[in-house]
Amino acid sequence: MAGRPLAVVTGASSGIGAASARALAAAGFDLVVGARRVERMQPLADELGADVRPLDVTDAGSVRDFCAGIERCEVLVNNAGGAIGTEPVAEADPEDWRTMYETNVLGTLHVTQALLPALVASGDGRVITIGSIAGREPYPGGAGYNAAKHAVSAFSRVLRMELLGQPVRVSQIDPGMVETEFSVTRFRGDADAAAKVYEGMTPLSADDVADAVVWVATRPKHVNIDQILMLATDQSSARVVHRR
Ligand code: NAP
């Protein structure tokens, strides 16, 4: 019996993940959503009937539990991730680099590996990974995050090649500046420093990126959107921003 297609979204407790979950539900997908702050996802359960599960993508056991019982999955949105710190290489804390690598890179690997059989079983699986302009353009103070998102980009491009001929499409969406909790996390909770990032310019919203996620997820089966670079009109490259 063909039910509604299933979308799994990681990092759905805020920002792009939460917006993508809402947009995918509106597009007709059932949802399984995960993040560490389970209580933050309760509205997705209450309003959309999402199956909300705890998930720490850095923990293989947590990923295993999160994916338990998912035998068919049409769409996986690898979104969980983020940046910590803006220190130059000379001063960077290797622990921050480790966290960024484990979350963005190994987290994406853990979840993708766990759900690949279900994606294949669906007959038309889609893996949509949220990369970043930081994975295309390195910039001073960004090395740890740049390295992690460059790795995410390599992961996604290689997966596309390795799955050629199988019923799984592989896509990567690389946003520029999006106003979410991303910068608050990057500046270790300093809301003023985070707000300054977007001062005098109009960034993308989480809903803008969610639009792209749904568009990629709903192309005809013979169309694979390999990569999207998506920037605010006020941003033309990683560090070139128009401010009023
Ligand atoms: P956000 O609002 O801070 O959301 C990050 C999400 O990732 C949260 O739901 C968080 O949930 C989850 N997460 C973090 N560590 C996790 C872990 N170990 N296990 C499970 N979930 C985890 O930031 P966002 O902007 O929406 O970020 C989403 C993605 O977009 C990230 O991959 C980020 O690198 C990328 N991105 C963001 C921007 C931007 O400017 N905002 C630009 C380019 C790319 P919990 O803390 O509850 O676990």
mmCIF file of C-alpha atoms in Angstrom, residues 37-205:
data_model
loop_
_atom_site.group_PDB
_atom_site.id
_atom_site.type_symbol
_atom_site.label_atom_id
_atom_site.label_comp_id
_atom_site.label_asym_id
_atom_site.label_seq_id
_atom_site.Cartn_x
_atom_site.Cartn_y
_atom_site.Cartn_z
ATOM 1 C CA ARG A 37 16.517 19.366 22.196
ATOM 2 C CA VAL A 38 13.467 17.162 21.787
ATOM 3 C CA GLU A 39 11.125 19.615 23.549
ATOM 4 C CA ARG A 40 11.835 22.228 20.875
ATOM 5 C CA MET A 41 10.359 19.887 18.243
ATOM 6 C CA GLN A 42 7.078 19.297 20.112
ATOM 7 C CA PRO A 43 5.194 21.844 17.917
ATOM 8 C CA LEU A 44 6.118 19.732 14.878
ATOM 9 C CA ALA A 45 4.442 16.753 16.557
ATOM 10 C CA ASP A 46 1.409 18.726 17.743
ATOM 11 C CA GLU A 47 0.803 20.687 14.537
ATOM 12 C CA LEU A 48 2.053 18.328 11.828
ATOM 13 C CA GLY A 49 1.883 14.893 13.426
ATOM 14 C CA ALA A 50 5.650 14.520 13.048
ATOM 15 C CA ASP A 51 7.331 11.546 14.710
ATOM 16 C CA VAL A 52 9.725 13.419 17.008
ATOM 17 C CA ARG A 53 12.768 11.443 18.180
ATOM 18 C CA PRO A 54 15.895 12.339 20.161
ATOM 19 C CA LEU A 55 19.002 12.448 18.008
ATOM 20 C CA ASP A 56 22.645 13.257 18.532
ATOM 21 C CA VAL A 57 24.214 12.777 15.112
ATOM 22 C CA THR A 58 27.699 12.502 16.650
ATOM 23 C CA ASP A 59 26.687 9.379 18.590
ATOM 24 C CA ALA A 60 26.393 6.216 16.499
ATOM 25 C CA GLY A 61 24.125 4.592 19.119
ATOM 26 C CA SER A 62 21.774 7.563 19.121
ATOM 27 C CA VAL A 63 21.632 7.480 15.316
ATOM 28 C CA ARG A 64 20.852 3.757 15.404
ATOM 29 C CA ASP A 65 17.964 4.308 17.846
ATOM 30 C CA PHE A 66 16.721 7.305 15.847
ATOM 31 C CA CYS A 67 16.582 5.264 12.634
ATOM 32 C CA ALA A 68 15.076 2.147 14.220
ATOM 33 C CA GLY A 69 11.983 0.916 12.421
ATOM 34 C CA ILE A 70 12.379 3.220 9.389
ATOM 35 C CA GLU A 71 12.208 0.713 6.578
ATOM 36 C CA ARG A 72 11.247 3.038 3.742
ATOM 37 C CA CYS A 73 12.392 6.625 3.411
ATOM 38 C CA GLU A 74 11.904 8.864 0.387
ATOM 39 C CA VAL A 75 13.797 11.962 1.563
ATOM 40 C CA LEU A 76 16.647 12.450 4.009
ATOM 41 C CA VAL A 77 17.555 16.055 4.832
ATOM 42 C CA ASN A 78 21.032 16.069 6.387
ATOM 43 C CA ASN A 79 20.750 19.437 8.095
ATOM 44 C CA ALA A 80 22.156 19.063 11.639
ATOM 45 C CA GLY A 81 25.338 21.083 11.918
ATOM 46 C CA GLY A 82 26.830 24.453 12.526
ATOM 47 C CA ALA A 83 29.937 26.447 13.400
ATOM 48 C CA ILE A 84 31.733 27.211 16.650
ATOM 49 C CA GLY A 85 34.101 30.150 16.940
ATOM 50 C CA THR A 86 35.748 32.657 14.615
ATOM 51 C CA GLU A 87 39.308 32.467 15.946
ATOM 52 C CA PRO A 88 42.225 32.435 13.510
ATOM 53 C CA VAL A 89 44.085 29.159 13.069
ATOM 54 C CA ALA A 90 46.815 30.289 15.473
ATOM 55 C CA GLU A 91 44.306 30.564 18.320
ATOM 56 C CA ALA A 92 41.653 27.983 17.436
ATOM 57 C CA ASP A 93 40.681 25.370 20.012
ATOM 58 C CA PRO A 94 41.049 21.868 18.501
ATOM 59 C CA GLU A 95 38.020 20.796 20.557
ATOM 60 C CA ASP A 96 35.856 23.243 18.562
ATOM 61 C CA TRP A 97 37.227 21.777 15.342
ATOM 62 C CA ARG A 98 36.503 18.269 16.624
ATOM 63 C CA THR A 99 32.906 19.194 17.469
ATOM 64 C CA MET A 100 32.366 20.810 14.056
ATOM 65 C CA TYR A 101 33.853 17.802 12.260
ATOM 66 C CA GLU A 102 31.899 15.286 14.298
ATOM 67 C CA THR A 103 28.608 17.149 13.881
ATOM 68 C CA ASN A 104 28.755 18.289 10.270
ATOM 69 C CA VAL A 105 30.793 15.482 8.717
ATOM 70 C CA LEU A 106 30.618 12.300 10.789
ATOM 71 C CA GLY A 107 27.036 13.099 11.782
ATOM 72 C CA THR A 108 26.054 13.288 8.131
ATOM 73 C CA LEU A 109 27.887 10.020 7.480
ATOM 74 C CA HIS A 110 26.235 8.198 10.415
ATOM 75 C CA VAL A 111 22.689 9.164 9.444
ATOM 76 C CA THR A 112 23.188 8.577 5.722
ATOM 77 C CA GLN A 113 24.708 5.135 6.281
ATOM 78 C CA ALA A 114 21.890 4.165 8.640
ATOM 79 C CA LEU A 115 19.134 5.239 6.224
ATOM 80 C CA LEU A 116 20.624 4.198 2.879
ATOM 81 C CA PRO A 117 18.849 0.803 2.840
ATOM 82 C CA ALA A 118 15.513 2.550 3.497
ATOM 83 C CA LEU A 119 16.249 5.165 0.821
ATOM 84 C CA VAL A 120 17.011 2.429 -1.719
ATOM 85 C CA ALA A 121 13.929 0.467 -0.613
ATOM 86 C CA SER A 122 11.710 3.465 -1.393
ATOM 87 C CA GLY A 123 12.580 3.133 -5.079
ATOM 88 C CA ASP A 124 13.153 6.902 -5.311
ATOM 89 C CA GLY A 125 15.278 8.060 -2.406
ATOM 90 C CA ARG A 126 16.674 11.563 -2.126
ATOM 91 C CA VAL A 127 19.571 12.637 0.104
ATOM 92 C CA ILE A 128 19.580 16.411 0.491
ATOM 93 C CA THR A 129 22.539 17.716 2.462
ATOM 94 C CA ILE A 130 22.813 21.274 3.745
ATOM 95 C CA GLY A 131 26.360 22.426 3.019
ATOM 96 C CA SER A 132 27.396 26.066 3.027
ATOM 97 C CA ILE A 133 29.143 28.754 1.053
ATOM 98 C CA ALA A 134 31.826 28.051 3.702
ATOM 99 C CA GLY A 135 32.361 24.731 1.908
ATOM 100 C CA ARG A 136 33.172 26.560 -1.313
ATOM 101 C CA GLU A 137 35.063 29.658 -0.138
ATOM 102 C CA PRO A 138 37.434 29.657 2.845
ATOM 103 C CA TYR A 139 37.762 32.921 4.787
ATOM 104 C CA PRO A 140 39.863 34.226 7.727
ATOM 105 C CA GLY A 141 38.480 33.000 11.041
ATOM 106 C CA GLY A 142 36.541 30.237 9.311
ATOM 107 C CA ALA A 143 39.121 27.473 8.863
ATOM 108 C CA GLY A 144 37.525 24.878 11.150
ATOM 109 C CA TYR A 145 34.031 25.363 9.734
ATOM 110 C CA ASN A 146 35.438 25.744 6.197
ATOM 111 C CA ALA A 147 37.245 22.418 6.581
ATOM 112 C CA ALA A 148 34.131 20.682 7.877
ATOM 113 C CA LYS A 149 31.836 22.026 5.141
ATOM 114 C CA HIS A 150 34.424 21.307 2.416
ATOM 115 C CA ALA A 151 34.349 17.729 3.725
ATOM 116 C CA VAL A 152 30.537 17.710 3.613
ATOM 117 C CA SER A 153 30.735 18.853 0.004
ATOM 118 C CA ALA A 154 33.208 16.080 -0.880
ATOM 119 C CA PHE A 155 30.939 13.572 0.880
ATOM 120 C CA SER A 156 27.899 14.645 -1.114
ATOM 121 C CA ARG A 157 29.664 14.689 -4.488
ATOM 122 C CA VAL A 158 31.245 11.276 -3.940
ATOM 123 C CA LEU A 159 27.947 9.793 -2.749
ATOM 124 C CA ARG A 160 26.312 11.019 -5.953
ATOM 125 C CA MET A 161 28.932 9.145 -7.996
ATOM 126 C CA GLU A 162 28.781 6.009 -5.871
ATOM 127 C CA LEU A 163 24.986 5.772 -6.032
ATOM 128 C CA LEU A 164 24.768 6.328 -9.777
ATOM 129 C CA GLY A 165 22.485 3.625 -11.160
ATOM 130 C CA GLN A 166 20.719 3.103 -7.844
ATOM 131 C CA PRO A 167 17.335 4.659 -7.037
ATOM 132 C CA VAL A 168 18.742 7.402 -4.808
ATOM 133 C CA ARG A 169 19.309 10.998 -5.868
ATOM 134 C CA VAL A 170 21.943 13.075 -4.096
ATOM 135 C CA SER A 171 21.814 16.845 -3.740
ATOM 136 C CA GLN A 172 23.569 19.570 -1.834
ATOM 137 C CA ILE A 173 22.202 23.000 -0.959
ATOM 138 C CA ASP A 174 24.851 25.562 0.014
ATOM 139 C CA PRO A 175 23.334 28.660 1.609
ATOM 140 C CA GLY A 176 25.119 31.894 2.417
ATOM 141 C CA MET A 177 23.946 34.010 5.347
ATOM 142 C CA VAL A 178 20.678 32.736 6.867
ATOM 143 C CA GLU A 179 19.298 34.317 10.032
ATOM 144 C CA THR A 180 18.745 31.410 12.437
ATOM 145 C CA GLU A 181 20.400 30.420 15.715
ATOM 146 C CA PHE A 182 23.543 29.637 13.704
ATOM 147 C CA SER A 183 25.428 32.810 14.656
ATOM 148 C CA VAL A 184 24.368 32.661 18.324
ATOM 149 C CA THR A 185 25.951 29.193 18.457
ATOM 150 C CA ARG A 186 29.012 30.371 16.528
ATOM 151 C CA PHE A 187 29.531 33.270 18.975
ATOM 152 C CA ARG A 188 29.007 30.937 21.975
ATOM 153 C CA GLY A 189 25.700 32.490 23.045
ATOM 154 C CA ASP A 190 26.643 36.155 22.522
ATOM 155 C CA ALA A 191 23.373 37.432 20.994
ATOM 156 C CA ASP A 192 24.742 40.942 20.326
ATOM 157 C CA ALA A 193 27.706 39.619 18.346
ATOM 158 C CA ALA A 194 25.335 37.332 16.455
ATOM 159 C CA ALA A 195 22.942 40.183 15.606
ATOM 160 C CA LYS A 196 25.827 42.262 14.196
ATOM 161 C CA VAL A 197 26.404 39.619 11.514
ATOM 162 C CA TYR A 198 23.126 40.653 9.838
ATOM 163 C CA GLU A 199 23.283 44.393 10.604
ATOM 164 C CA GLY A 200 22.205 46.623 7.701
ATOM 165 C CA MET A 201 21.577 43.736 5.285
ATOM 166 C CA THR A 202 18.729 41.341 4.560
ATOM 167 C CA PRO A 203 19.855 37.732 5.038
ATOM 168 C CA LEU A 204 18.078 34.637 3.773
ATOM 169 C CA SER A 205 15.438 33.215 6.098
#
